[in-house]
Amino acid sequence: MTPDTTPPEDAGAPPAEDAEAAAAPPPAAGAEAADATRVVRAGLPAPEPYEPALPGPAFAAHYHLPGDVTAAPYDYGRDANPTWTRLEAALAELESPGVPAEAVAFASGMAAITAVLMAVPAPPPDGAPRGHVVLPADGYNLVPGGLRTLLEEHGSEVRAAPTAGDAQAALLDGARLLWLETPSNPGLDVCDIRRLAAAAHAAGALVAVDNTLPTPLGQRPLELGADLSAASGTKALTGHGDVLLGYAVTRDPALARRLRTWRKTAGAIPGPMEAWLAHRSLATLELRTARQAANALAVAEALRATPGVRDVRHPGLPSDPAHALAARQMRGGRYGCVVAFTLPDRAAAERFLGAARLVDEATSFGGVRTTAERRGRWGGDAVPEGFVRFSAGVEDTADLVADLREALAYALAR
């Protein structure tokens, strides 16, 4: 039995016709369409003579609003925006093709994650135990770190366990919400979404999955039993390093209303330009993620063949401890753009980053330009000083591998 998710009244839900559009396949790209077709057409309005295929962003704080406001499709810029509506229709189609779903866009990935963890678990009935939230101990460091503190300050009990080995399953008794991150960031461990979702539902908990690294083309948590799929669109989804955006998708209209109410109340809304740029970028998602996945695998193989490099992790490597599960759970050979590895010490990692010509030293991941960083410089991640998180871009594979090898030779020769 899952917890009661009856939401408060929400005046910020999209109009009925937009909700129907969000649940319907895009023009000429139904549930049977291939990913490469779907991403190009997802969320587009019906063709209109002499109008652009993707209308430009709607810059509006308010709208002409005569008469009865309850019937208004758009009333105020914090409630809804036509540009969000189109993007949300596209995201729902990509995360849940062929099955009605609703997406809610946010100002950033952390805004979406915070909304799910704070707004989705319904308060228990009077006198009932409050229950707890289960987090990954090895996920993105703001989740088991700052966000855990926020949850505890607001009265939630939080428990955490590592991603590998489905260790979170042992903490589900009395849980209200299970948050999964698979593959985990930055360690790239994988858990079994289907198994953990079944166990969580049996315990009365909802299940949300951070789908940032795989994108909906590499993994569809809702098809594996999760109640919500959330992500930072800042990364591979938009892919150009120029947009901050987040979203959450669910097949449960009550959960979607709770998320919209949170977004409206907290003001965690995306800008119309960011939403439009994100929708524009979806058209190349299949092309970008295919090249990134191929580059990441080539980089991982080159790293494994380099003496002095240890603990190479990438779910696409047949030798990786997560590969067998990832191969069952992830789609289309897309195991993500991220590779993790460890050099002998901090100095070696910094020499590598300084010597690489095609690798920008930057945080985040998923962009068209290859980036990497010594992850320990931030604190908060339980990684060695020489640990490097590497995000493969879309450069020529041979060029990227050659640059990697030259930089490693320099870094490890001293």
Short mmCIF file of C-alpha atoms in Angstrom, two decimals:
data_model
loop_
_atom_site.label_atom_id
_atom_site.label_comp_id
_atom_site.label_asym_id
_atom_site.label_seq_id
_atom_site.Cartn_x
_atom_site.Cartn_y
_atom_site.Cartn_z
CA MET A 1 0.00 0.00 0.00
CA THR A 2 1.39 3.41 -0.96
CA PRO A 3 0.93 6.48 1.21
CA ASP A 4 -1.96 8.88 0.69
CA THR A 5 -0.90 11.48 -1.86
CA THR A 6 -4.03 13.64 -1.89
CA PRO A 7 -2.68 17.13 -2.66
CA PRO A 8 -3.81 20.53 -1.47
CA GLU A 9 -5.86 22.60 -3.88
CA ASP A 10 -3.59 23.89 -6.64
CA ALA A 11 -4.49 26.81 -8.83
CA GLY A 12 -1.22 26.46 -10.74
CA ALA A 13 -1.97 23.27 -12.69
CA PRO A 14 -1.87 23.62 -16.48
CA PRO A 15 -5.21 23.98 -18.26
CA ALA A 16 -7.11 20.84 -19.19
CA GLU A 17 -6.18 21.05 -22.86
CA ASP A 18 -2.49 21.40 -21.94
CA ALA A 19 -2.67 18.45 -19.53
CA GLU A 20 -4.12 16.38 -22.38
CA ALA A 21 -1.33 17.54 -24.67
CA ALA A 22 1.29 16.60 -22.06
CA ALA A 23 -0.12 13.06 -21.88
CA ALA A 24 -0.44 12.59 -25.65
CA PRO A 25 2.29 11.55 -28.09
CA PRO A 26 3.83 14.39 -30.09
CA PRO A 27 2.82 14.87 -33.72
CA ALA A 28 4.05 12.02 -35.96
CA ALA A 29 5.95 10.34 -33.14
CA GLY A 30 3.82 7.84 -31.23
CA ALA A 31 4.87 5.33 -28.59
CA GLU A 32 6.27 3.02 -31.26
CA ALA A 33 8.62 5.67 -32.66
CA ALA A 34 12.37 5.30 -32.22
CA ASP A 35 14.15 7.58 -29.78
CA ALA A 36 15.84 9.52 -32.60
CA THR A 37 12.41 10.39 -34.00
CA ARG A 38 10.78 11.07 -30.65
CA VAL A 39 13.35 13.59 -29.41
CA VAL A 40 13.05 15.67 -32.58
CA ARG A 41 9.27 16.00 -32.32
CA ALA A 42 8.42 15.65 -28.62
CA GLY A 43 6.23 18.43 -27.26
CA LEU A 44 5.83 20.32 -30.53
CA PRO A 45 2.44 21.92 -31.23
CA ALA A 46 0.42 20.91 -34.26
CA PRO A 47 1.84 22.55 -37.38
CA GLU A 48 0.35 25.93 -38.20
CA PRO A 49 0.82 27.67 -41.55
CA TYR A 50 3.63 30.24 -41.44
CA GLU A 51 4.42 29.56 -37.77
CA PRO A 52 7.70 28.12 -36.43
CA ALA A 53 7.82 24.45 -35.51
CA LEU A 54 8.91 25.41 -31.99
CA PRO A 55 7.37 28.77 -31.01
CA GLY A 56 9.67 31.16 -29.22
CA PRO A 57 9.67 31.69 -25.45
CA ALA A 58 6.67 33.43 -23.89
CA PHE A 59 8.05 36.28 -21.78
CA ALA A 60 5.15 37.18 -19.51
CA ALA A 61 4.72 37.94 -15.83
CA HIS A 62 0.98 38.27 -16.28
CA TYR A 63 -1.65 37.67 -18.93
CA HIS A 64 -4.86 39.41 -19.97
CA LEU A 65 -7.26 37.93 -17.46
CA PRO A 66 -10.92 38.86 -17.86
CA GLY A 67 -13.75 37.21 -15.99
CA ASP A 68 -13.63 33.91 -14.14
CA VAL A 69 -9.98 33.13 -13.29
CA THR A 70 -10.71 29.48 -12.53
CA ALA A 71 -11.15 28.88 -16.27
CA ALA A 72 -7.97 30.73 -17.26
CA PRO A 73 -5.37 28.59 -19.05
CA TYR A 74 -2.66 31.08 -18.01
CA ASP A 75 -3.03 33.73 -15.36
CA TYR A 76 0.30 34.61 -13.72
CA GLY A 77 3.90 33.85 -14.59
CA ARG A 78 4.63 31.89 -11.40
CA ASP A 79 1.73 29.50 -12.06
CA ALA A 80 2.20 28.46 -15.69
CA ASN A 81 3.76 29.49 -18.98
CA PRO A 82 3.14 28.19 -22.52
CA THR A 83 6.86 27.58 -22.98
CA TRP A 84 6.94 25.36 -19.87
CA THR A 85 3.86 23.53 -21.12
CA ARG A 86 5.54 22.50 -24.36
CA LEU A 87 8.75 21.45 -22.63
CA GLU A 88 6.85 19.48 -19.99
CA ALA A 89 4.87 17.68 -22.69
CA ALA A 90 8.16 16.68 -24.32
CA LEU A 91 9.73 15.48 -21.07
CA ALA A 92 6.67 13.42 -20.18
CA GLU A 93 6.74 11.79 -23.60
CA LEU A 94 10.43 10.92 -23.31
CA GLU A 95 10.22 9.53 -19.77
CA SER A 96 6.94 7.66 -20.33
CA PRO A 97 6.27 7.05 -24.03
CA GLY A 98 2.81 5.67 -24.68
CA VAL A 99 1.63 5.97 -21.07
CA PRO A 100 0.09 9.24 -19.82
CA ALA A 101 2.42 11.13 -17.49
CA GLU A 102 2.93 14.67 -16.28
CA ALA A 103 6.20 16.57 -16.05
CA VAL A 104 6.88 19.58 -13.85
CA ALA A 105 9.83 21.80 -14.78
CA PHE A 106 11.92 23.62 -12.16
CA ALA A 107 14.63 26.25 -12.05
CA SER A 108 17.40 23.68 -11.44
CA GLY A 109 17.99 20.03 -10.72
CA MET A 110 18.26 20.73 -6.99
CA ALA A 111 14.94 22.60 -7.11
CA ALA A 112 13.32 19.48 -8.59
CA ILE A 113 14.99 17.14 -6.09
CA THR A 114 14.04 19.36 -3.16
CA ALA A 115 10.43 19.51 -4.36
CA VAL A 116 10.21 15.72 -4.57
CA LEU A 117 11.75 15.12 -1.15
CA MET A 118 9.88 17.90 0.63
CA ALA A 119 6.47 17.95 -1.06
CA VAL A 120 5.74 14.44 -2.28
CA PRO A 121 5.66 12.38 0.95
CA ALA A 122 2.18 13.11 2.33
CA PRO A 123 1.82 13.80 6.06
CA PRO A 124 0.73 10.67 7.94
CA PRO A 125 -2.78 10.40 9.42
CA ASP A 126 -3.20 11.84 12.90
CA GLY A 127 -1.43 9.71 15.44
CA ALA A 128 0.39 7.59 12.86
CA PRO A 129 4.19 7.35 12.84
CA ARG A 130 5.75 10.00 10.63
CA GLY A 131 8.01 7.52 8.86
CA HIS A 132 11.35 8.31 7.31
CA VAL A 133 13.09 9.06 4.03
CA VAL A 134 15.76 6.72 2.63
CA LEU A 135 18.61 8.34 0.69
CA PRO A 136 21.72 7.00 -1.07
CA ALA A 137 24.78 7.56 1.12
CA ASP A 138 26.95 7.90 -2.00
CA GLY A 139 24.76 10.09 -4.19
CA TYR A 140 25.29 13.66 -5.36
CA ASN A 141 26.83 15.26 -2.31
CA LEU A 142 24.12 17.88 -1.70
CA VAL A 143 21.55 15.09 -1.22
CA PRO A 144 23.10 13.14 1.69
CA GLY A 145 24.66 16.43 2.83
CA GLY A 146 22.79 19.73 2.75
CA LEU A 147 19.41 18.34 1.72
CA ARG A 148 19.51 15.73 4.46
CA THR A 149 20.07 18.53 6.96
CA LEU A 150 17.10 20.44 5.53
CA LEU A 151 14.84 17.39 5.79
CA GLU A 152 15.87 16.78 9.39
CA GLU A 153 15.33 20.42 10.30
CA HIS A 154 11.78 20.07 9.00
CA GLY A 155 11.07 17.01 11.11
CA SER A 156 11.88 14.13 8.79
CA GLU A 157 13.96 11.21 9.92
CA VAL A 158 16.55 10.35 7.28
CA ARG A 159 18.36 7.06 6.78
CA ALA A 160 21.04 6.39 4.19
CA ALA A 161 22.83 3.42 2.68
CA PRO A 162 25.15 2.91 -0.31
CA THR A 163 23.77 2.33 -3.80
CA ALA A 164 25.66 -0.91 -4.53
CA GLY A 165 24.10 -4.20 -3.55
CA ASP A 166 20.64 -2.62 -3.16
CA ALA A 167 21.68 -1.77 0.40
CA GLN A 168 18.85 0.74 0.79
CA ALA A 169 16.38 -2.17 0.88
CA ALA A 170 17.36 -2.88 4.47
CA LEU A 171 16.08 0.55 5.58
CA LEU A 172 12.57 0.47 4.12
CA ASP A 173 10.56 -0.59 7.16
CA GLY A 174 8.41 2.44 8.04
CA ALA A 175 9.74 4.55 5.15
CA ARG A 176 7.63 7.17 3.36
CA LEU A 177 9.95 7.76 0.40
CA LEU A 178 12.88 5.94 -1.16
CA TRP A 179 15.25 8.10 -3.22
CA LEU A 180 17.52 6.24 -5.64
CA GLU A 181 20.42 7.52 -7.72
CA THR A 182 21.58 5.00 -10.30
CA PRO A 183 24.27 5.15 -11.58
CA SER A 184 25.45 7.01 -8.51
CA ASN A 185 27.46 10.21 -8.77
CA PRO A 186 30.44 10.17 -8.65
CA GLY A 187 31.16 6.48 -7.89
CA LEU A 188 28.96 4.98 -10.68
CA ASP A 189 27.47 2.14 -8.66
CA VAL A 190 24.11 0.78 -9.83
CA CYS A 191 21.08 -0.54 -7.96
CA ASP A 192 18.10 -2.59 -9.14
CA ILE A 193 15.25 -0.10 -9.56
CA ARG A 194 12.59 -2.75 -10.20
CA ARG A 195 13.52 -4.80 -7.12
CA LEU A 196 13.81 -1.80 -4.82
CA ALA A 197 10.57 -0.25 -6.10
CA ALA A 198 8.67 -3.47 -5.39
CA ALA A 199 10.16 -3.66 -1.89
CA ALA A 200 9.41 0.00 -1.18
CA HIS A 201 5.82 -0.27 -2.34
CA ALA A 202 5.33 -3.35 -0.17
CA ALA A 203 6.57 -1.25 2.76
CA GLY A 204 4.16 1.60 1.91
CA ALA A 205 6.76 3.98 0.49
CA LEU A 206 6.91 5.97 -2.72
CA VAL A 207 9.95 5.67 -4.99
CA ALA A 208 11.79 8.45 -6.82
CA VAL A 209 14.84 7.99 -9.04
CA ASP A 210 17.44 10.56 -10.01
CA ASN A 211 17.72 9.95 -13.76
CA THR A 212 20.22 12.73 -14.48
CA LEU A 213 23.15 10.69 -15.72
CA PRO A 214 21.30 8.19 -17.97
CA THR A 215 18.70 10.66 -19.38
CA PRO A 216 15.35 9.18 -20.48
CA LEU A 217 17.07 7.66 -23.50
CA GLY A 218 19.35 5.56 -21.29
CA GLN A 219 16.91 4.63 -18.52
CA ARG A 220 13.18 4.93 -17.85
CA PRO A 221 12.54 4.62 -14.12
CA LEU A 222 8.75 4.83 -14.46
CA GLU A 223 8.77 1.69 -16.63
CA LEU A 224 10.82 -0.04 -13.91
CA GLY A 225 8.27 0.68 -11.18
CA ALA A 226 9.30 4.07 -9.80
CA ASP A 227 6.63 6.63 -8.93
CA LEU A 228 8.75 9.58 -10.02
CA SER A 229 11.72 10.22 -12.26
CA ALA A 230 13.62 13.44 -11.53
CA ALA A 231 16.70 14.96 -13.08
CA SER A 232 18.96 17.92 -13.53
CA GLY A 233 18.32 19.05 -17.08
CA THR A 234 21.43 21.20 -16.70
CA LYS A 235 23.56 18.23 -17.68
CA ALA A 236 23.20 15.80 -20.58
CA LEU A 237 19.56 16.55 -21.26
CA THR A 238 20.32 20.08 -22.50
CA GLY A 239 23.98 19.30 -23.03
CA HIS A 240 25.56 22.66 -23.84
CA GLY A 241 26.56 23.92 -20.41
CA ASP A 242 24.42 27.06 -20.77
CA VAL A 243 21.12 26.22 -19.02
CA LEU A 244 20.13 25.54 -15.41
CA LEU A 245 16.97 23.43 -15.32
CA GLY A 246 15.37 20.53 -13.47
CA TYR A 247 12.24 18.43 -13.78
CA ALA A 248 10.22 15.62 -12.26
CA VAL A 249 7.86 13.27 -14.11
CA THR A 250 5.14 11.06 -12.68
CA ARG A 251 2.18 9.05 -13.93
CA ASP A 252 0.20 9.99 -10.82
CA PRO A 253 -1.77 13.27 -11.30
CA ALA A 254 -2.00 13.75 -7.52
CA LEU A 255 1.79 13.70 -7.19
CA ALA A 256 2.09 16.13 -10.10
CA ARG A 257 -0.30 18.53 -8.36
CA ARG A 258 1.76 18.37 -5.18
CA LEU A 259 4.88 19.25 -7.17
CA ARG A 260 3.18 22.18 -8.91
CA THR A 261 1.91 23.49 -5.60
CA TRP A 262 5.44 23.37 -4.20
CA ARG A 263 6.87 25.07 -7.28
CA LYS A 264 4.26 27.84 -7.13
CA THR A 265 4.70 28.36 -3.40
CA ALA A 266 8.50 28.20 -3.35
CA GLY A 267 8.83 30.14 -6.59
CA ALA A 268 11.28 27.59 -8.00
CA ILE A 269 10.22 28.28 -11.57
CA PRO A 270 12.30 28.02 -14.74
CA GLY A 271 12.74 31.08 -16.90
CA PRO A 272 10.97 30.96 -20.26
CA MET A 273 14.27 31.34 -22.14
CA GLU A 274 15.81 28.43 -20.23
CA ALA A 275 12.74 26.29 -20.91
CA TRP A 276 12.85 27.14 -24.60
CA LEU A 277 16.59 26.42 -24.85
CA ALA A 278 16.05 23.08 -23.12
CA HIS A 279 13.28 22.11 -25.54
CA ARG A 280 15.41 23.22 -28.49
CA SER A 281 18.29 21.07 -27.21
CA LEU A 282 16.19 17.90 -26.98
CA ALA A 283 16.29 17.52 -30.76
CA THR A 284 19.97 16.49 -30.62
CA LEU A 285 19.73 14.40 -27.45
CA GLU A 286 19.89 11.06 -29.24
CA LEU A 287 22.86 12.11 -31.36
CA ARG A 288 24.76 13.63 -28.42
CA THR A 289 24.23 10.80 -25.94
CA ALA A 290 25.17 8.14 -28.50
CA ARG A 291 28.53 9.83 -29.20
CA GLN A 292 29.12 10.56 -25.52
CA ALA A 293 28.45 6.94 -24.56
CA ALA A 294 30.84 5.70 -27.26
CA ASN A 295 33.51 8.16 -26.17
CA ALA A 296 33.08 7.29 -22.49
CA LEU A 297 33.52 3.58 -23.21
CA ALA A 298 36.63 4.23 -25.33
CA VAL A 299 38.09 6.40 -22.57
CA ALA A 300 37.34 3.76 -19.94
CA GLU A 301 39.06 1.08 -22.01
CA ALA A 302 42.11 3.29 -22.52
CA LEU A 303 42.28 4.03 -18.80
CA ARG A 304 42.13 0.34 -17.91
CA ALA A 305 45.11 -0.28 -20.18
CA THR A 306 47.22 2.44 -18.54
CA PRO A 307 49.57 1.40 -15.70
CA GLY A 308 49.24 3.70 -12.72
CA VAL A 309 45.50 4.27 -13.20
CA ARG A 310 43.30 2.35 -10.80
CA ASP A 311 39.64 1.82 -9.91
CA VAL A 312 38.31 2.66 -13.37
CA ARG A 313 34.50 2.71 -13.27
CA HIS A 314 32.04 2.92 -16.12
CA PRO A 315 28.87 0.77 -16.29
CA GLY A 316 29.48 0.06 -19.97
CA LEU A 317 32.72 -1.83 -19.31
CA PRO A 318 31.98 -5.58 -19.35
CA SER A 319 34.43 -5.94 -16.43
CA ASP A 320 32.70 -3.30 -14.31
CA PRO A 321 30.95 -4.72 -11.22
CA ALA A 322 27.78 -2.85 -12.16
CA HIS A 323 27.73 -3.91 -15.81
CA ALA A 324 25.43 -6.94 -15.65
CA LEU A 325 22.69 -5.04 -13.82
CA ALA A 326 23.19 -1.91 -15.90
CA ALA A 327 22.85 -3.96 -19.09
CA ARG A 328 19.46 -5.25 -17.92
CA GLN A 329 18.21 -1.91 -16.67
CA MET A 330 19.67 0.72 -18.99
CA ARG A 331 18.69 1.12 -22.61
CA GLY A 332 20.29 1.20 -26.03
CA GLY A 333 23.87 0.70 -24.89
CA ARG A 334 23.79 4.18 -23.34
CA TYR A 335 25.63 3.86 -20.04
CA GLY A 336 26.21 7.56 -19.65
CA CYS A 337 29.04 9.95 -20.39
CA VAL A 338 30.83 9.71 -17.03
CA VAL A 339 33.95 7.70 -16.25
CA ALA A 340 35.55 7.63 -12.79
CA PHE A 341 39.16 6.73 -12.10
CA THR A 342 41.87 7.32 -9.55
CA LEU A 343 45.43 8.54 -10.10
CA PRO A 344 48.18 8.02 -7.49
CA ASP A 345 47.65 11.30 -5.65
CA ARG A 346 46.32 14.84 -5.85
CA ALA A 347 49.38 16.13 -7.69
CA ALA A 348 49.08 13.50 -10.42
CA ALA A 349 45.40 14.31 -10.91
CA GLU A 350 46.16 18.01 -11.17
CA ARG A 351 49.01 17.38 -13.65
CA PHE A 352 46.63 15.32 -15.79
CA LEU A 353 43.96 18.03 -15.78
CA GLY A 354 46.51 20.70 -16.61
CA ALA A 355 48.03 18.73 -19.49
CA ALA A 356 44.86 17.61 -21.28
CA ARG A 357 44.12 19.86 -24.27
CA LEU A 358 40.62 18.54 -25.05
CA VAL A 359 39.45 18.29 -21.44
CA ASP A 360 38.14 21.41 -19.73
CA GLU A 361 38.59 21.47 -15.97
CA ALA A 362 35.04 22.12 -14.82
CA THR A 363 32.35 20.74 -12.57
CA SER A 364 29.05 19.25 -13.75
CA PHE A 365 28.89 16.73 -16.61
CA GLY A 366 26.99 15.84 -19.75
CA GLY A 367 28.12 18.68 -22.03
CA VAL A 368 29.20 18.54 -25.66
CA ARG A 369 32.73 19.53 -24.57
CA THR A 370 34.67 17.00 -22.50
CA THR A 371 35.20 18.05 -18.90
CA ALA A 372 36.84 16.54 -15.83
CA GLU A 373 37.70 17.49 -12.30
CA ARG A 374 39.45 16.22 -9.21
CA ARG A 375 36.28 15.57 -7.29
CA GLY A 376 37.87 15.74 -3.86
CA ARG A 377 38.44 19.48 -4.20
CA TRP A 378 34.82 20.11 -3.18
CA GLY A 379 34.71 17.94 -0.08
CA GLY A 380 31.58 15.95 0.69
CA ASP A 381 32.41 12.94 -1.50
CA ALA A 382 34.15 9.96 0.05
CA VAL A 383 36.78 9.68 -2.68
CA PRO A 384 40.60 9.56 -2.73
CA GLU A 385 42.58 12.74 -3.40
CA GLY A 386 43.51 11.47 -6.86
CA PHE A 387 39.92 10.60 -7.86
CA VAL A 388 38.89 12.11 -11.22
CA ARG A 389 35.34 12.37 -12.56
CA PHE A 390 35.56 12.52 -16.34
CA SER A 391 32.63 13.52 -18.58
CA ALA A 392 33.06 12.57 -22.24
CA GLY A 393 31.86 15.10 -24.79
CA VAL A 394 31.19 14.67 -28.49
CA GLU A 395 34.71 15.25 -29.84
CA ASP A 396 36.21 12.76 -32.28
CA THR A 397 36.84 9.55 -30.36
CA ALA A 398 40.39 8.99 -31.61
CA ASP A 399 41.37 12.59 -30.86
CA LEU A 400 39.95 12.38 -27.35
CA VAL A 401 41.67 9.09 -26.52
CA ALA A 402 45.00 10.32 -27.92
CA ASP A 403 44.78 13.47 -25.79
CA LEU A 404 43.91 11.40 -22.72
CA ARG A 405 46.91 9.12 -23.22
CA GLU A 406 49.31 12.02 -23.69
CA ALA A 407 48.05 13.78 -20.57
CA LEU A 408 48.27 10.58 -18.54
CA ALA A 409 51.82 9.92 -19.73
CA TYR A 410 52.81 13.36 -18.54
CA ALA A 411 50.93 13.09 -15.24
CA LEU A 412 52.30 9.64 -14.34
CA ALA A 413 55.92 10.19 -15.42
CA ARG A 414 56.79 12.31 -12.39
#
